[in-house]
Amino acid sequence: MMDNMRSDAYNEIKYRIIHFDYIPGQKISEKTISSELDLGRTPVREAIIRIEREGLIEVIPQSGTYITRIDMADAKDARFVRNCIEPSIMVDAAVKMTDNAKNVLEDNLRAQTKTAMNNEPDNFFDLDQDFHHEFYKIVHKDTIWQWLQINNTQLNRFRRLRLKESELNWSTLLDQHQRIFDAVLNQNIDDLTFLVTQHLHLMLLEKQKVLNAYPDYFKNYEETSKN
């Protein structure tokens, strides 16, 4: 029971940080979060300690506990790691695709289109995550996906924030996802490697627009804007 409460507290707090229910720089407290989540102080305290280790929360002595600002250096490093891993995952998935996985991905793409039309960024981001995760499951590399989620937190925050920026069109993401899926189904390996790299490179192309729209959300904003 206690393990479930710990897991619930960790997952919910982390979800709220990545989805900007708690915004960068915001002061938080165990008492408030416990009340919001209807969980005891102990699992919340343990979750905060765990999330602090992942760089999403910082405790400042004589001041309080705060949501960290997004570290773009970490986000770009995470993108580099994903770019090293994910093309191989997709190529392997092209060989190991199953009818069940194909159906899951087709349903996911339809849902992405619907959430984009309805302007539901939280749901779209979750579907985006599920889309990529499915390929890792196809090739039996779920452990690598879970490892990435612990080390990709700053990248995931940037990706979620990108959906809040009105100048950036979601159709770009939808189109890229569809092209990747089609290339996997057709086992078009050369195009697939290019498409995955292009998709992961998108954050670098869009970085400045997101930074300009939410400067207070980023660590070392002036330095980040120059790099």
Short mmCIF file of C-alpha atoms in Angstrom, two decimals:
data_model
loop_
_atom_site.label_atom_id
_atom_site.label_comp_id
_atom_site.label_asym_id
_atom_site.label_seq_id
_atom_site.Cartn_x
_atom_site.Cartn_y
_atom_site.Cartn_z
CA MET A 1 0.00 0.00 0.00
CA MET A 2 2.77 2.41 0.98
CA ASP A 3 4.70 1.50 -2.18
CA ASN A 4 1.64 2.36 -4.26
CA MET A 5 1.28 5.72 -2.51
CA ARG A 6 4.96 6.47 -3.09
CA SER A 7 4.60 5.59 -6.76
CA ASP A 8 1.39 7.62 -7.11
CA ALA A 9 2.96 10.65 -5.47
CA TYR A 10 6.09 10.43 -7.62
CA ASN A 11 4.21 9.96 -10.88
CA GLU A 12 1.63 12.66 -10.20
CA ILE A 13 4.10 15.33 -9.01
CA LYS A 14 6.45 14.66 -11.92
CA TYR A 15 3.52 14.72 -14.37
CA ARG A 16 2.37 18.08 -13.01
CA ILE A 17 5.85 19.55 -13.32
CA ILE A 18 6.34 18.36 -16.91
CA HIS A 19 2.84 19.58 -17.84
CA PHE A 20 3.35 22.97 -16.15
CA ASP A 21 0.65 22.63 -13.52
CA TYR A 22 3.62 23.59 -11.34
CA ILE A 23 5.62 26.20 -13.22
CA PRO A 24 9.39 26.79 -13.18
CA GLY A 25 10.40 28.93 -10.23
CA GLN A 26 7.21 28.20 -8.28
CA LYS A 27 7.54 27.58 -4.54
CA ILE A 28 5.90 24.36 -3.40
CA SER A 29 5.32 22.65 -0.05
CA GLU A 30 4.71 19.11 1.12
CA LYS A 31 1.56 20.23 2.91
CA THR A 32 -0.02 21.84 -0.16
CA ILE A 33 0.88 18.98 -2.48
CA SER A 34 -0.36 16.39 0.04
CA SER A 35 -3.68 18.22 0.17
CA GLU A 36 -3.92 18.54 -3.63
CA LEU A 37 -3.11 14.89 -4.26
CA ASP A 38 -4.99 13.60 -1.19
CA LEU A 39 -1.90 11.68 -0.12
CA GLY A 40 0.04 11.52 3.15
CA ARG A 41 3.02 13.73 3.85
CA THR A 42 5.47 10.80 3.96
CA PRO A 43 4.98 9.53 0.37
CA VAL A 44 4.95 13.12 -0.88
CA ARG A 45 8.18 13.91 0.99
CA GLU A 46 9.86 10.80 -0.44
CA ALA A 47 8.62 11.64 -3.94
CA ILE A 48 10.00 15.18 -3.69
CA ILE A 49 13.42 13.81 -2.65
CA ARG A 50 13.39 11.44 -5.63
CA ILE A 51 12.30 14.14 -8.07
CA GLU A 52 14.92 16.51 -6.67
CA ARG A 53 17.57 13.96 -7.70
CA GLU A 54 16.20 14.15 -11.25
CA GLY A 55 16.69 17.93 -11.33
CA LEU A 56 13.05 19.01 -11.34
CA ILE A 57 12.95 20.34 -7.78
CA GLU A 58 15.52 22.25 -5.75
CA VAL A 59 15.62 22.90 -2.03
CA ILE A 60 17.14 26.25 -1.08
CA PRO A 61 18.19 26.49 2.59
CA GLN A 62 16.32 29.15 4.60
CA SER A 63 14.09 29.79 1.60
CA GLY A 64 12.04 26.79 0.54
CA THR A 65 11.41 24.17 -2.12
CA TYR A 66 11.05 25.29 -5.73
CA ILE A 67 10.36 23.90 -9.18
CA THR A 68 13.58 24.24 -11.17
CA ARG A 69 13.82 26.19 -14.39
CA ILE A 70 14.42 24.25 -17.60
CA ASP A 71 18.08 23.50 -18.28
CA MET A 72 18.48 23.67 -22.07
CA ALA A 73 22.02 22.27 -21.92
CA ASP A 74 20.60 19.10 -20.34
CA ALA A 75 17.70 19.09 -22.83
CA LYS A 76 20.09 19.25 -25.79
CA ASP A 77 22.26 16.49 -24.31
CA ALA A 78 19.14 14.34 -23.91
CA ARG A 79 18.18 15.03 -27.53
CA PHE A 80 21.69 13.92 -28.59
CA VAL A 81 21.29 10.64 -26.69
CA ARG A 82 17.83 10.04 -28.19
CA ASN A 83 19.29 10.76 -31.64
CA CYS A 84 21.96 8.12 -31.07
CA ILE A 85 19.46 5.50 -29.90
CA GLU A 86 16.13 6.06 -31.61
CA PRO A 87 17.03 5.57 -35.29
CA SER A 88 18.28 2.07 -34.40
CA ILE A 89 15.10 1.40 -32.42
CA MET A 90 12.96 2.40 -35.41
CA VAL A 91 14.99 0.35 -37.89
CA ASP A 92 14.69 -2.70 -35.63
CA ALA A 93 10.95 -2.05 -35.27
CA ALA A 94 10.57 -2.11 -39.06
CA VAL A 95 11.63 -5.78 -38.95
CA LYS A 96 9.75 -6.74 -35.77
CA MET A 97 6.44 -4.89 -36.33
CA THR A 98 3.36 -6.90 -35.35
CA ASP A 99 -0.27 -6.50 -36.35
CA ASN A 100 -1.16 -5.58 -32.79
CA ALA A 101 1.52 -2.87 -32.60
CA LYS A 102 0.45 -1.55 -36.00
CA ASN A 103 -3.12 -1.20 -34.73
CA VAL A 104 -1.95 0.53 -31.55
CA LEU A 105 0.08 3.04 -33.55
CA GLU A 106 -2.73 3.70 -36.02
CA ASP A 107 -5.13 4.37 -33.14
CA ASN A 108 -2.53 6.64 -31.56
CA LEU A 109 -2.10 8.69 -34.74
CA ARG A 110 -5.86 9.10 -35.09
CA ALA A 111 -6.05 10.26 -31.47
CA GLN A 112 -3.17 12.70 -32.06
CA THR A 113 -5.11 14.27 -34.92
CA LYS A 114 -8.23 14.58 -32.77
CA THR A 115 -6.43 16.15 -29.81
CA ALA A 116 -4.63 18.59 -32.11
CA MET A 117 -7.96 19.66 -33.63
CA ASN A 118 -9.44 20.07 -30.14
CA ASN A 119 -6.37 21.95 -28.86
CA GLU A 120 -5.63 19.50 -26.03
CA PRO A 121 -1.87 19.87 -25.41
CA ASP A 122 -1.70 17.61 -22.35
CA ASN A 123 -3.34 14.73 -24.20
CA PHE A 124 -1.29 15.39 -27.33
CA PHE A 125 1.98 15.26 -25.40
CA ASP A 126 0.96 12.00 -23.70
CA LEU A 127 0.07 10.49 -27.09
CA ASP A 128 3.39 11.71 -28.50
CA GLN A 129 5.15 9.90 -25.65
CA ASP A 130 3.07 6.76 -26.21
CA PHE A 131 3.85 6.85 -29.95
CA HIS A 132 7.60 6.76 -29.39
CA HIS A 133 7.33 4.35 -26.46
CA GLU A 134 5.47 1.78 -28.59
CA PHE A 135 8.50 1.33 -30.87
CA TYR A 136 10.72 0.59 -27.87
CA LYS A 137 8.20 -2.02 -26.72
CA ILE A 138 8.10 -3.60 -30.19
CA VAL A 139 11.86 -4.25 -30.02
CA HIS A 140 11.79 -5.27 -26.34
CA LYS A 141 13.75 -2.23 -25.17
CA ASP A 142 11.25 -0.92 -22.64
CA THR A 143 14.00 -0.75 -20.01
CA ILE A 144 15.89 1.73 -22.20
CA TRP A 145 12.73 3.83 -22.59
CA GLN A 146 12.25 3.92 -18.80
CA TRP A 147 15.90 4.92 -18.35
CA LEU A 148 15.42 7.72 -20.89
CA GLN A 149 12.39 9.04 -19.00
CA ILE A 150 14.50 9.52 -15.89
CA ASN A 151 17.30 11.22 -17.83
CA ASN A 152 15.13 13.06 -20.37
CA THR A 153 13.18 15.23 -17.96
CA GLN A 154 14.50 18.58 -19.20
CA LEU A 155 13.93 17.55 -22.82
CA ASN A 156 10.38 16.44 -22.01
CA ARG A 157 9.68 19.76 -20.30
CA PHE A 158 10.86 21.63 -23.39
CA ARG A 159 8.80 19.39 -25.68
CA ARG A 160 5.68 19.96 -23.57
CA LEU A 161 6.33 23.72 -23.43
CA ARG A 162 6.63 23.77 -27.22
CA LEU A 163 2.94 22.82 -27.38
CA LYS A 164 2.06 25.97 -25.43
CA GLU A 165 3.70 28.22 -28.03
CA SER A 166 0.94 29.36 -30.39
CA GLU A 167 3.32 30.22 -33.26
CA LEU A 168 4.41 26.58 -33.59
CA ASN A 169 2.03 24.37 -35.53
CA TRP A 170 1.24 20.91 -34.20
CA SER A 171 0.71 19.66 -37.77
CA THR A 172 4.50 19.49 -38.16
CA LEU A 173 4.70 16.89 -35.40
CA LEU A 174 1.72 14.98 -36.76
CA ASP A 175 3.17 14.90 -40.26
CA GLN A 176 6.56 13.72 -39.01
CA HIS A 177 4.98 10.98 -36.88
CA GLN A 178 2.94 9.75 -39.85
CA ARG A 179 6.00 9.70 -42.11
CA ILE A 180 8.02 7.76 -39.53
CA PHE A 181 5.20 5.23 -39.13
CA ASP A 182 4.84 4.78 -42.89
CA ALA A 183 8.60 4.31 -43.31
CA VAL A 184 8.59 1.65 -40.57
CA LEU A 185 5.70 -0.22 -42.21
CA ASN A 186 7.37 -0.04 -45.63
CA GLN A 187 10.77 -1.00 -44.16
CA ASN A 188 12.23 2.03 -45.91
CA ILE A 189 15.41 2.11 -43.86
CA ASP A 190 17.22 5.01 -45.55
CA ASP A 191 14.23 7.34 -45.28
CA LEU A 192 13.47 6.13 -41.76
CA THR A 193 16.88 7.06 -40.36
CA PHE A 194 16.63 10.51 -41.94
CA LEU A 195 13.04 11.08 -40.74
CA VAL A 196 13.81 10.16 -37.12
CA THR A 197 16.88 12.40 -37.07
CA GLN A 198 14.87 15.23 -38.63
CA HIS A 199 12.13 14.77 -36.03
CA LEU A 200 14.53 14.91 -33.09
CA HIS A 201 16.32 17.90 -34.65
CA LEU A 202 13.09 19.92 -34.59
CA MET A 203 13.66 21.17 -31.04
CA LEU A 204 16.88 22.88 -32.11
CA LEU A 205 15.09 24.67 -34.94
CA GLU A 206 12.27 25.84 -32.68
CA LYS A 207 14.30 26.55 -29.55
CA GLN A 208 14.47 30.33 -29.86
CA LYS A 209 10.73 30.81 -30.36
CA VAL A 210 10.01 28.84 -27.20
CA LEU A 211 12.72 30.67 -25.26
CA ASN A 212 11.37 34.05 -26.37
CA ALA A 213 7.82 33.13 -25.40
CA TYR A 214 8.74 31.82 -21.91
CA PRO A 215 12.03 33.41 -20.86
CA ASP A 216 11.30 33.07 -17.13
CA TYR A 217 10.97 29.30 -17.47
CA PHE A 218 14.61 28.76 -18.43
CA LYS A 219 17.81 28.53 -16.45
CA ASN A 220 20.45 31.06 -17.57
CA TYR A 221 18.11 32.50 -20.21
CA GLU A 222 20.58 35.04 -21.65
CA GLU A 223 23.34 32.45 -22.05
CA THR A 224 20.91 29.84 -23.40
CA SER A 225 19.64 32.24 -26.07
CA LYS A 226 23.17 32.68 -27.44
CA ASN A 227 23.93 28.95 -27.71
#
